[in-house]
Amino acid sequence: MIIIKYLHIGIDDTDSPDGMCTTFLASQIINEFKENGIELVDYPRLIRLNPFARFKTRGNGGVSLKILNDDKAELARRIVLSKVESLSMFDCDNTNPGVIFYDGEITKEMQDYAFRAIYEFITIEEAEEFGKSVGCEIHKFKKGRGIIGSIAAISLPLSDYTFELLTYRDSKNYGTKRQIDYASVYEMDKETFPDTFENIDYAEDYIAIEPKTPCPVLYGIRSNTVEALEVAKGIVKVTEPIVDWCIFKTNQHTDMHIQKAHDISGMKQFGCYEVVGEVKNKPTIIDGGHMFFHIADESGEIECGAYEPTKNFRKVVSYLRPGDIIRVFGGIGEQNTFNIEKFQVIQLNDVEYQNPICECGKRMTSAGRNKGFKCKKCGRKIKSDKKVPIKITRNLNNSQFYETPVSARRHLSKPLCRMNME
Ligand code: ATP
């Protein structure tokens, strides 16, 4: 029996806020691989890690490639290292590239490490020790922080995945306004949604496929299938050159960052969870437009936030009222507030307690503390001071999910249009 051996390649932390993108660097490597007859096994992977990682440039993504571990593997190693050396943004303090080569099977402990890189913080030392212990060949540039993400990028199992098509600009256009025909993006969304998603935020008239940074990406389209990306690429019109494009398999929009919490007290700061709780107070808005309320269960209580960038989502949140039971999805940030990405209504509290109606039809008023109610119209009095339950109409529905808009959504957040796909 012939055993096929693979070489896994992980690359991370090559870019800076001023330029480059690890996916572009990967596409340059893939091109040079092709020129040398080195084929990828499966798609290149773009793996998003802990959204709270301190040193991320933008979306905390690492890239991995898989090739046959044959007589060309040595050449492949040289190509990867020389591209990382020549294209990384070394001038930026926060750019500390790391490259990993690994020629064994991805083991359970490597998979566990990858999930830890999504859920927790890992130090460079820890990553290096772990990488060595499983037999990774480790290359650190400057501080080499990228090895943390590189090991995770090769190791993460993708039980659920999406694809992203990235097109790249001519370098002479970097930093200039992207020449994308927005009408064609609307048309593409109309034709390909929900196979593609996150293209446009209609409420904000925001074109989400267009990055807002000076990076090499012209646009990125996210999808469940490669076929839909091919259709989408044919529809989107641009009036500047596309020098290259690449499709990545990714854990974006899978909710892989969300852990199921048994109760509120079991959640930790900088973790992302789904948890069920009862709304304790009416959501209130503060200066700056952020909206907050508390949820509680038997184990404890936590403040939940819908921040200003979530725009109209705050309107939906404002419909919540004390006694509602909801399942929230999101992460606990810097201020120890649960930053909501989406929520599901489990049970609406649709009962309100009001003063009784008098026999004459007028709503009664309180006759004073512990003195029951009186009718201002006919003068009738009742001794009981018990309010009566009234069923009220709510603007929310039981079982329904409500999510933040595209413009404010995390790379890892699973949009509702993907929720019935498993
Ligand atoms: P882009 O999205 O443009 O690729 P980025 O946001 O991915 O940029 P990087 O330049 O990759 O940012 O920087 C993120 C850094 O954080 C990398 O060095 C990566 O190894 C590291 N990192 C990733 N996950 C963790 C983690 N769980 N704990 C600590 N560090 C992490």
Tab-separated table of C-alpha atoms and ligand atoms in Angstrom:
chain	number	residue	atom	x	y	z
A	1	MET	CA	0.000	0.000	0.000
A	2	ILE	CA	1.329	3.450	-0.936
A	3	ILE	CA	1.030	6.015	1.830
A	4	ILE	CA	0.726	9.543	0.435
A	5	LYS	CA	2.539	12.096	2.535
A	6	TYR	CA	1.721	15.753	2.632
A	7	LEU	CA	3.562	18.903	3.578
A	8	HIS	CA	1.441	21.408	5.499
A	9	ILE	CA	2.542	25.027	5.308
A	10	GLY	CA	1.321	27.701	7.743
A	11	ILE	CA	1.943	31.440	7.303
A	12	ASP	CA	0.855	34.320	9.536
A	13	ASP	CA	1.598	37.893	10.621
A	14	THR	CA	3.101	39.258	7.427
A	15	ASP	CA	0.962	42.376	7.042
A	16	SER	CA	0.527	45.765	8.714
A	17	PRO	CA	-2.242	48.382	8.759
A	18	ASP	CA	-0.323	50.153	5.960
A	19	GLY	CA	-0.274	47.278	3.543
A	20	MET	CA	0.107	43.683	2.455
A	21	CYS	CA	-2.265	40.848	3.320
A	22	THR	CA	-1.216	37.315	4.164
A	23	THR	CA	-3.713	36.000	1.579
A	24	PHE	CA	-1.993	38.034	-1.164
A	25	LEU	CA	1.383	36.713	-0.096
A	26	ALA	CA	-0.090	33.208	-0.242
A	27	SER	CA	-1.420	33.818	-3.760
A	28	GLN	CA	2.084	34.922	-4.842
A	29	ILE	CA	3.499	31.713	-3.385
A	30	ILE	CA	0.840	29.637	-5.162
A	31	ASN	CA	1.758	31.312	-8.482
A	32	GLU	CA	5.418	30.456	-8.029
A	33	PHE	CA	4.439	26.926	-7.012
A	34	LYS	CA	2.521	26.620	-10.309
A	35	GLU	CA	5.489	27.864	-12.343
A	36	ASN	CA	7.521	25.096	-10.720
A	37	GLY	CA	4.943	22.368	-11.167
A	38	ILE	CA	3.950	22.286	-7.491
A	39	GLU	CA	0.195	21.704	-7.134
A	40	LEU	CA	-1.858	22.425	-4.033
A	41	VAL	CA	-3.904	19.630	-2.504
A	42	ASP	CA	-7.328	21.197	-1.822
A	43	TYR	CA	-7.894	24.955	-1.627
A	44	PRO	CA	-5.581	27.272	0.280
A	45	ARG	CA	-7.132	27.939	3.700
A	46	LEU	CA	-7.794	31.233	5.438
A	47	ILE	CA	-8.310	30.517	9.126
A	48	ARG	CA	-9.696	33.171	11.472
A	49	LEU	CA	-8.525	32.876	15.066
A	50	ASN	CA	-9.354	34.538	18.405
A	51	PRO	CA	-11.176	37.782	17.564
A	52	PHE	CA	-9.760	39.317	20.761
A	53	ALA	CA	-6.064	38.563	19.981
A	54	ARG	CA	-4.076	41.636	20.982
A	55	PHE	CA	-1.665	41.941	18.089
A	56	LYS	CA	-4.028	41.366	15.194
A	57	THR	CA	-3.865	43.768	12.253
A	58	ARG	CA	-7.513	43.363	11.301
A	59	GLY	CA	-9.349	40.074	11.327
A	60	ASN	CA	-6.747	37.763	12.917
A	61	GLY	CA	-6.386	35.394	9.981
A	62	GLY	CA	-3.647	32.888	9.215
A	63	VAL	CA	-3.171	30.979	5.969
A	64	SER	CA	-2.318	27.340	5.313
A	65	LEU	CA	-1.377	25.432	2.172
A	66	LYS	CA	-1.093	21.683	1.631
A	67	ILE	CA	1.109	20.047	-1.008
A	68	LEU	CA	2.493	16.574	-1.680
A	69	ASN	CA	5.612	15.892	0.324
A	70	ASP	CA	7.604	14.730	-2.717
A	71	ASP	CA	10.895	15.678	-4.345
A	72	LYS	CA	9.619	19.226	-4.896
A	73	ALA	CA	8.879	19.848	-1.204
A	74	GLU	CA	12.328	21.305	-0.583
A	75	LEU	CA	11.850	23.795	-3.417
A	76	ALA	CA	8.400	24.665	-2.015
A	77	ARG	CA	9.961	25.422	1.369
A	78	ARG	CA	12.495	27.760	-0.258
A	79	ILE	CA	9.770	29.560	-2.262
A	80	VAL	CA	7.649	30.126	0.868
A	81	LEU	CA	10.519	31.458	2.958
A	82	SER	CA	11.822	33.753	0.249
A	83	LYS	CA	8.339	35.218	-0.432
A	84	VAL	CA	7.754	35.836	3.275
A	85	GLU	CA	11.181	37.485	3.504
A	86	SER	CA	10.653	39.687	0.463
A	87	LEU	CA	6.988	40.687	0.894
A	88	SER	CA	6.325	40.961	4.672
A	89	MET	CA	5.922	44.445	6.162
A	90	PHE	CA	9.009	44.159	8.363
A	91	ASP	CA	9.142	47.897	9.134
A	92	CYS	CA	6.015	47.646	11.274
A	93	ASP	CA	6.763	46.792	14.937
A	94	ASN	CA	3.679	44.627	15.038
A	95	THR	CA	4.625	42.508	12.027
A	96	ASN	CA	6.378	39.393	13.268
A	97	PRO	CA	5.955	36.673	10.666
A	98	GLY	CA	5.953	32.991	11.429
A	99	VAL	CA	6.127	30.081	8.994
A	100	ILE	CA	5.489	26.429	9.840
A	101	PHE	CA	6.248	23.314	7.794
A	102	TYR	CA	4.779	20.048	8.999
A	103	ASP	CA	4.903	16.724	7.177
A	104	GLY	CA	2.926	14.424	9.479
A	105	GLU	CA	-0.742	13.687	10.088
A	106	ILE	CA	-2.751	16.417	11.829
A	107	THR	CA	-3.263	14.884	15.264
A	108	LYS	CA	-6.020	15.395	17.826
A	109	GLU	CA	-3.681	17.441	20.016
A	110	MET	CA	-2.939	19.740	17.059
A	111	GLN	CA	-6.668	20.167	16.476
A	112	ASP	CA	-7.125	20.990	20.159
A	113	TYR	CA	-4.325	23.558	19.888
A	114	ALA	CA	-6.125	25.177	16.932
A	115	PHE	CA	-9.348	25.511	18.906
A	116	ARG	CA	-7.361	26.976	21.770
A	117	ALA	CA	-6.035	29.606	19.329
A	118	ILE	CA	-9.660	30.502	18.568
A	119	TYR	CA	-10.922	30.444	22.160
A	120	GLU	CA	-7.942	31.616	24.210
A	121	PHE	CA	-4.608	33.455	24.109
A	122	ILE	CA	-1.407	31.610	23.329
A	123	THR	CA	2.111	32.990	23.850
A	124	ILE	CA	4.901	32.727	21.285
A	125	GLU	CA	6.839	30.505	23.718
A	126	GLU	CA	3.887	28.162	24.193
A	127	ALA	CA	3.352	27.910	20.436
A	128	GLU	CA	7.033	27.203	19.843
A	129	GLU	CA	7.161	24.537	22.518
A	130	PHE	CA	3.990	22.928	21.188
A	131	GLY	CA	5.161	23.116	17.561
A	132	LYS	CA	8.460	21.443	18.428
A	133	SER	CA	6.740	18.762	20.463
A	134	VAL	CA	4.634	17.663	17.480
A	135	GLY	CA	7.470	17.905	14.967
A	136	CYS	CA	6.811	21.222	13.192
A	137	GLU	CA	9.666	22.950	11.393
A	138	ILE	CA	9.469	26.471	12.806
A	139	HIS	CA	10.669	29.690	11.145
A	140	LYS	CA	10.407	32.892	13.137
A	141	PHE	CA	11.015	36.315	11.626
A	142	LYS	CA	11.690	39.111	14.139
A	143	LYS	CA	9.686	38.001	17.222
A	144	GLY	CA	7.996	35.311	15.141
A	145	ARG	CA	4.565	35.815	16.695
A	146	GLY	CA	3.027	34.463	13.487
A	147	ILE	CA	3.904	30.917	14.502
A	148	ILE	CA	0.934	31.021	16.922
A	149	GLY	CA	-1.497	31.450	14.037
A	150	SER	CA	0.500	29.363	11.543
A	151	ILE	CA	0.321	26.213	13.657
A	152	ALA	CA	-3.409	26.802	14.188
A	153	ALA	CA	-3.989	27.438	10.471
A	154	ILE	CA	-2.609	24.040	9.445
A	155	SER	CA	-4.248	22.211	12.362
A	156	LEU	CA	-7.868	23.386	12.469
A	157	PRO	CA	-10.383	20.781	11.258
A	158	LEU	CA	-13.094	22.328	9.099
A	159	SER	CA	-16.319	20.509	9.900
A	160	ASP	CA	-18.110	23.562	8.530
A	161	TYR	CA	-16.551	25.957	6.046
A	162	THR	CA	-17.198	28.665	3.494
A	163	PHE	CA	-15.166	30.058	0.607
A	164	GLU	CA	-13.845	33.530	-0.107
A	165	LEU	CA	-12.823	34.791	-3.522
A	166	LEU	CA	-10.197	37.526	-3.214
A	167	THR	CA	-9.152	39.666	-6.151
A	168	TYR	CA	-5.933	41.673	-5.992
A	169	ARG	CA	-5.010	45.128	-7.281
A	170	ASP	CA	-2.113	46.351	-9.330
A	171	SER	CA	0.455	47.629	-6.805
A	172	LYS	CA	0.452	51.067	-8.404
A	173	ASN	CA	-3.165	51.467	-7.284
A	174	TYR	CA	-2.590	50.553	-3.620
A	175	GLY	CA	-4.026	53.190	-1.324
A	176	THR	CA	-6.218	54.772	-4.029
A	177	LYS	CA	-10.001	54.556	-4.242
A	178	ARG	CA	-11.074	51.164	-5.522
A	179	GLN	CA	-12.734	51.320	-8.939
A	180	ILE	CA	-15.669	49.000	-8.345
A	181	ASP	CA	-18.982	49.476	-10.136
A	182	TYR	CA	-21.347	49.408	-7.140
A	183	ALA	CA	-24.429	48.785	-9.306
A	184	SER	CA	-22.828	45.533	-10.475
A	185	VAL	CA	-22.279	44.511	-6.833
A	186	TYR	CA	-26.004	45.010	-6.185
A	187	GLU	CA	-26.744	42.902	-9.248
A	188	MET	CA	-24.307	40.198	-8.135
A	189	ASP	CA	-25.968	40.065	-4.720
A	190	LYS	CA	-29.409	39.826	-6.310
A	191	GLU	CA	-28.281	36.964	-8.554
A	192	THR	CA	-26.211	34.925	-6.104
A	193	PHE	CA	-27.515	35.528	-2.542
A	194	PRO	CA	-27.835	33.393	-0.380
A	195	ASP	CA	-25.143	31.215	-2.018
A	196	THR	CA	-22.970	34.292	-1.599
A	197	PHE	CA	-23.550	36.490	1.442
A	198	GLU	CA	-22.238	39.530	3.308
A	199	ASN	CA	-21.952	41.444	0.031
A	200	ILE	CA	-23.967	44.515	0.933
A	201	ASP	CA	-25.465	46.123	4.014
A	202	TYR	CA	-28.665	47.421	2.469
A	203	ALA	CA	-29.726	49.557	5.435
A	204	GLU	CA	-26.411	51.412	5.399
A	205	ASP	CA	-25.874	51.251	1.607
A	206	TYR	CA	-22.500	49.757	2.511
A	207	ILE	CA	-20.555	47.638	0.021
A	208	ALA	CA	-19.021	45.000	2.279
A	209	ILE	CA	-16.978	43.244	-0.427
A	210	GLU	CA	-14.723	46.316	-0.648
A	211	PRO	CA	-12.004	46.593	2.028
A	212	LYS	CA	-11.536	49.996	3.628
A	213	THR	CA	-7.766	49.615	4.157
A	214	PRO	CA	-4.812	50.232	1.783
A	215	CYS	CA	-4.232	46.479	1.393
A	216	PRO	CA	-3.765	44.685	-1.969
A	217	VAL	CA	-7.321	43.284	-1.969
A	218	LEU	CA	-9.690	44.834	-4.532
A	219	TYR	CA	-12.736	42.935	-3.301
A	220	GLY	CA	-13.610	39.729	-1.459
A	221	ILE	CA	-16.798	37.718	-1.980
A	222	ARG	CA	-17.920	35.118	0.552
A	223	SER	CA	-19.908	32.065	-0.365
A	224	ASN	CA	-20.987	28.536	0.467
A	225	THR	CA	-19.833	27.262	-2.917
A	226	VAL	CA	-17.037	27.832	-5.407
A	227	GLU	CA	-19.578	27.740	-8.241
A	228	ALA	CA	-21.440	30.747	-6.844
A	229	LEU	CA	-18.140	32.622	-6.584
A	230	GLU	CA	-17.425	31.981	-10.236
A	231	VAL	CA	-20.854	33.356	-11.175
A	232	ALA	CA	-20.364	36.348	-8.840
A	233	LYS	CA	-16.949	37.179	-10.292
A	234	GLY	CA	-18.506	37.273	-13.742
A	235	ILE	CA	-21.074	39.842	-12.618
A	236	VAL	CA	-18.980	42.308	-10.575
A	237	LYS	CA	-17.502	44.966	-12.853
A	238	VAL	CA	-14.362	46.916	-12.033
A	239	THR	CA	-12.541	49.602	-13.980
A	240	GLU	CA	-9.061	48.910	-12.672
A	241	PRO	CA	-6.900	45.878	-13.406
A	242	ILE	CA	-7.217	42.672	-11.377
A	243	VAL	CA	-3.667	41.317	-11.345
A	244	ASP	CA	-4.519	38.087	-9.581
A	245	TRP	CA	-7.302	36.279	-7.723
A	246	CYS	CA	-7.534	33.313	-5.413
A	247	ILE	CA	-10.262	31.270	-3.703
A	248	PHE	CA	-9.691	30.321	-0.064
A	249	LYS	CA	-11.489	27.692	1.995
A	250	THR	CA	-12.184	29.277	5.361
A	251	ASN	CA	-13.827	29.014	8.768
A	252	GLN	CA	-15.391	32.452	8.257
A	253	HIS	CA	-19.099	32.648	9.110
A	254	THR	CA	-19.213	29.263	10.845
A	255	ASP	CA	-19.564	30.449	14.493
A	256	MET	CA	-16.471	28.376	15.274
A	257	HIS	CA	-15.482	30.971	17.877
A	258	ILE	CA	-18.675	30.419	19.875
A	259	GLN	CA	-18.571	28.006	22.820
A	260	LYS	CA	-21.760	26.777	24.508
A	261	ALA	CA	-21.776	28.125	28.071
A	262	HIS	CA	-23.785	26.145	30.633
A	263	ASP	CA	-24.431	29.277	32.618
A	264	ILE	CA	-23.451	32.923	32.861
A	265	SER	CA	-20.869	32.443	35.610
A	266	GLY	CA	-19.072	29.851	33.466
A	267	MET	CA	-18.066	32.470	30.876
A	268	LYS	CA	-14.653	34.156	30.889
A	269	GLN	CA	-13.491	37.551	29.663
A	270	PHE	CA	-12.225	37.475	26.036
A	271	GLY	CA	-14.176	34.323	25.302
A	272	CYS	CA	-17.069	34.025	22.811
A	273	TYR	CA	-20.170	32.111	23.857
A	274	GLU	CA	-23.809	31.333	23.451
A	275	VAL	CA	-25.699	31.477	26.711
A	276	VAL	CA	-29.320	31.661	27.826
A	277	GLY	CA	-30.465	34.313	30.292
A	278	GLU	CA	-33.426	36.357	31.442
A	279	VAL	CA	-33.529	40.034	30.555
A	280	LYS	CA	-33.364	41.974	33.804
A	281	ASN	CA	-33.950	45.550	32.748
A	282	LYS	CA	-35.172	47.609	29.816
A	283	PRO	CA	-32.244	48.270	27.393
A	284	THR	CA	-30.970	51.828	27.694
A	285	ILE	CA	-28.856	53.892	25.355
A	286	ILE	CA	-25.896	55.946	26.567
A	287	ASP	CA	-23.901	58.841	25.071
A	288	GLY	CA	-22.145	57.593	21.984
A	289	GLY	CA	-25.161	55.519	21.013
A	290	HIS	CA	-24.236	52.252	22.724
A	291	MET	CA	-27.116	50.228	24.156
A	292	PHE	CA	-26.894	48.094	27.302
A	293	PHE	CA	-29.023	45.767	29.406
A	294	HIS	CA	-28.418	42.876	31.796
A	295	ILE	CA	-29.273	39.206	31.555
A	296	ALA	CA	-29.205	36.815	34.488
A	297	ASP	CA	-29.570	33.166	35.385
A	298	GLU	CA	-29.241	31.271	38.665
A	299	SER	CA	-25.452	31.484	38.496
A	300	GLY	CA	-25.063	35.215	37.940
A	301	GLU	CA	-25.625	38.257	35.792
A	302	ILE	CA	-23.817	40.001	32.927
A	303	GLU	CA	-24.174	43.271	31.070
A	304	CYS	CA	-24.912	42.879	27.352
A	305	GLY	CA	-24.064	45.536	24.800
A	306	ALA	CA	-25.236	46.405	21.299
A	307	TYR	CA	-22.720	49.023	20.228
A	308	GLU	CA	-23.255	52.075	18.028
A	309	PRO	CA	-21.805	50.429	14.890
A	310	THR	CA	-24.581	47.826	15.059
A	311	LYS	CA	-26.968	50.609	13.958
A	312	ASN	CA	-30.535	49.343	13.481
A	313	PHE	CA	-29.844	46.208	15.487
A	314	ARG	CA	-30.138	48.472	18.549
A	315	LYS	CA	-33.759	49.175	17.603
A	316	VAL	CA	-34.473	45.431	17.752
A	317	VAL	CA	-32.625	45.148	21.076
A	318	SER	CA	-34.686	48.046	22.440
A	319	TYR	CA	-37.827	45.874	22.050
A	320	LEU	CA	-36.577	43.510	24.777
A	321	ARG	CA	-38.211	43.798	28.167
A	322	PRO	CA	-37.608	42.362	31.627
A	323	GLY	CA	-38.665	38.733	31.890
A	324	ASP	CA	-37.798	37.847	28.285
A	325	ILE	CA	-35.674	34.708	28.015
A	326	ILE	CA	-33.105	34.966	25.255
A	327	ARG	CA	-30.098	33.058	23.933
A	328	VAL	CA	-27.284	35.501	23.155
A	329	PHE	CA	-24.274	34.833	20.930
A	330	GLY	CA	-21.170	37.004	21.226
A	331	GLY	CA	-17.983	37.735	23.116
A	332	ILE	CA	-16.954	39.270	26.428
A	333	GLY	CA	-14.652	42.207	25.693
A	334	GLU	CA	-12.361	44.700	27.417
A	335	GLN	CA	-15.108	46.186	29.641
A	336	ASN	CA	-16.420	42.757	30.676
A	337	THR	CA	-19.566	43.408	28.662
A	338	PHE	CA	-21.084	40.687	26.482
A	339	ASN	CA	-20.922	42.123	22.965
A	340	ILE	CA	-23.967	40.646	21.181
A	341	GLU	CA	-23.516	39.279	17.654
A	342	LYS	CA	-27.002	37.801	17.484
A	343	PHE	CA	-29.733	36.571	19.792
A	344	GLN	CA	-32.628	34.149	19.706
A	345	VAL	CA	-35.827	34.737	21.591
A	346	ILE	CA	-36.596	31.674	23.714
A	347	GLN	CA	-39.666	32.986	25.535
A	348	LEU	CA	-41.141	36.444	25.354
A	349	ASN	CA	-42.639	37.928	28.448
A	350	ASP	CA	-45.921	39.057	26.935
A	351	VAL	CA	-47.705	39.761	30.167
A	352	GLU	CA	-47.936	43.229	31.643
A	353	TYR	CA	-49.539	43.987	35.013
A	354	GLN	CA	-51.922	46.925	34.900
A	355	ASN	CA	-54.472	48.580	37.180
A	356	PRO	CA	-57.929	46.917	36.901
A	357	ILE	CA	-60.691	48.347	34.690
A	358	CYS	CA	-63.679	49.668	36.603
A	359	GLU	CA	-67.214	48.387	35.891
A	360	CYS	CA	-67.857	51.755	34.234
A	361	GLY	CA	-65.050	51.030	31.735
A	362	LYS	CA	-62.462	53.499	33.029
A	363	ARG	CA	-59.008	52.233	34.129
A	364	MET	CA	-58.742	52.640	37.914
A	365	THR	CA	-55.964	54.481	39.723
A	366	SER	CA	-54.197	53.626	42.969
A	367	ALA	CA	-56.043	54.705	46.092
A	368	GLY	CA	-52.730	54.944	47.978
A	369	ARG	CA	-50.253	52.472	49.379
A	370	ASN	CA	-52.023	49.196	50.298
A	371	LYS	CA	-55.394	50.915	49.830
A	372	GLY	CA	-56.512	49.259	46.612
A	373	PHE	CA	-57.848	51.138	43.590
A	374	LYS	CA	-60.411	53.871	42.961
A	375	CYS	CA	-62.240	55.023	39.879
A	376	LYS	CA	-61.894	58.689	39.117
A	377	LYS	CA	-64.986	58.623	36.925
A	378	CYS	CA	-67.631	56.869	39.041
A	379	GLY	CA	-65.923	56.881	42.448
A	380	ARG	CA	-66.058	53.089	42.861
A	381	LYS	CA	-63.391	51.592	45.136
A	382	ILE	CA	-61.901	48.095	45.461
A	383	LYS	CA	-59.815	46.921	48.413
A	384	SER	CA	-57.463	44.569	46.614
A	385	ASP	CA	-54.318	46.253	45.338
A	386	LYS	CA	-53.463	43.355	43.004
A	387	LYS	CA	-52.784	44.495	39.436
A	388	VAL	CA	-54.258	42.356	36.681
A	389	PRO	CA	-52.250	40.524	33.994
A	390	ILE	CA	-52.809	41.760	30.451
A	391	LYS	CA	-51.407	39.997	27.367
A	392	ILE	CA	-49.502	42.515	25.293
A	393	THR	CA	-48.381	42.505	21.663
A	394	ARG	CA	-44.626	42.349	21.155
A	395	ASN	CA	-42.459	43.457	18.244
A	396	LEU	CA	-40.322	40.320	18.623
A	397	ASN	CA	-41.286	36.696	17.949
A	398	ASN	CA	-40.651	33.574	19.995
A	399	SER	CA	-37.895	31.323	18.538
A	400	GLN	CA	-36.771	33.967	16.048
A	401	PHE	CA	-33.110	34.984	15.659
A	402	TYR	CA	-32.032	38.609	15.302
A	403	GLU	CA	-28.547	39.516	14.062
A	404	THR	CA	-26.216	42.495	13.764
A	405	PRO	CA	-26.023	44.069	10.298
A	406	VAL	CA	-23.432	42.997	7.703
A	407	SER	CA	-21.422	46.199	8.255
A	408	ALA	CA	-20.852	45.335	11.926
A	409	ARG	CA	-20.426	41.573	11.673
A	410	ARG	CA	-17.391	39.560	12.707
A	411	HIS	CA	-15.574	37.357	10.174
A	412	LEU	CA	-16.426	34.288	12.229
A	413	SER	CA	-20.089	35.110	12.926
A	414	LYS	CA	-22.505	32.793	11.224
A	415	PRO	CA	-25.167	34.846	9.445
A	416	LEU	CA	-28.784	33.755	9.722
A	417	CYS	CA	-28.831	32.941	6.011
A	418	ARG	CA	-26.417	30.072	6.827
A	419	MET	CA	-28.242	28.871	9.926
A	420	ASN	CA	-30.374	26.186	8.290
A	421	MET	CA	-27.551	24.674	6.289
A	422	GLU	CA	-26.181	22.040	8.633
B	1	ATP	P1	-5.100	40.195	8.360
B	1	ATP	O1	-6.508	39.930	8.744
B	1	ATP	O2	-4.931	41.351	7.493
B	1	ATP	O3	-4.423	38.959	7.841
B	1	ATP	P2	-4.518	39.870	11.022
B	1	ATP	O4	-5.590	40.594	11.727
B	1	ATP	O5	-4.642	38.422	10.718
B	1	ATP	O6	-4.266	40.561	9.681
B	1	ATP	P3	-1.905	39.323	11.924
B	1	ATP	O7	-0.943	40.210	11.246
B	1	ATP	O8	-2.069	37.942	11.412
B	1	ATP	O9	-3.270	40.082	11.940
B	1	ATP	O10	-1.594	39.296	13.466
B	1	ATP	C1	-2.261	38.464	14.410
B	1	ATP	C2	-1.226	37.882	15.357
B	1	ATP	O11	-1.873	37.281	16.457
B	1	ATP	C3	-0.384	36.802	14.684
B	1	ATP	O12	0.944	36.952	15.094
B	1	ATP	C4	-0.953	35.505	15.250
B	1	ATP	O13	0.000	34.477	15.309
B	1	ATP	C5	-1.371	35.961	16.613
B	1	ATP	N1	-2.437	35.155	17.188
B	1	ATP	C6	-3.406	34.479	16.541
B	1	ATP	N2	-4.206	33.842	17.417
B	1	ATP	C7	-3.730	34.088	18.640
B	1	ATP	C8	-4.098	33.691	19.954
B	1	ATP	N3	-5.139	32.892	20.167
B	1	ATP	N4	-3.360	34.132	20.980
B	1	ATP	C9	-2.314	34.948	20.792
B	1	ATP	N5	-1.908	35.355	19.584
B	1	ATP	C10	-2.606	34.953	18.509
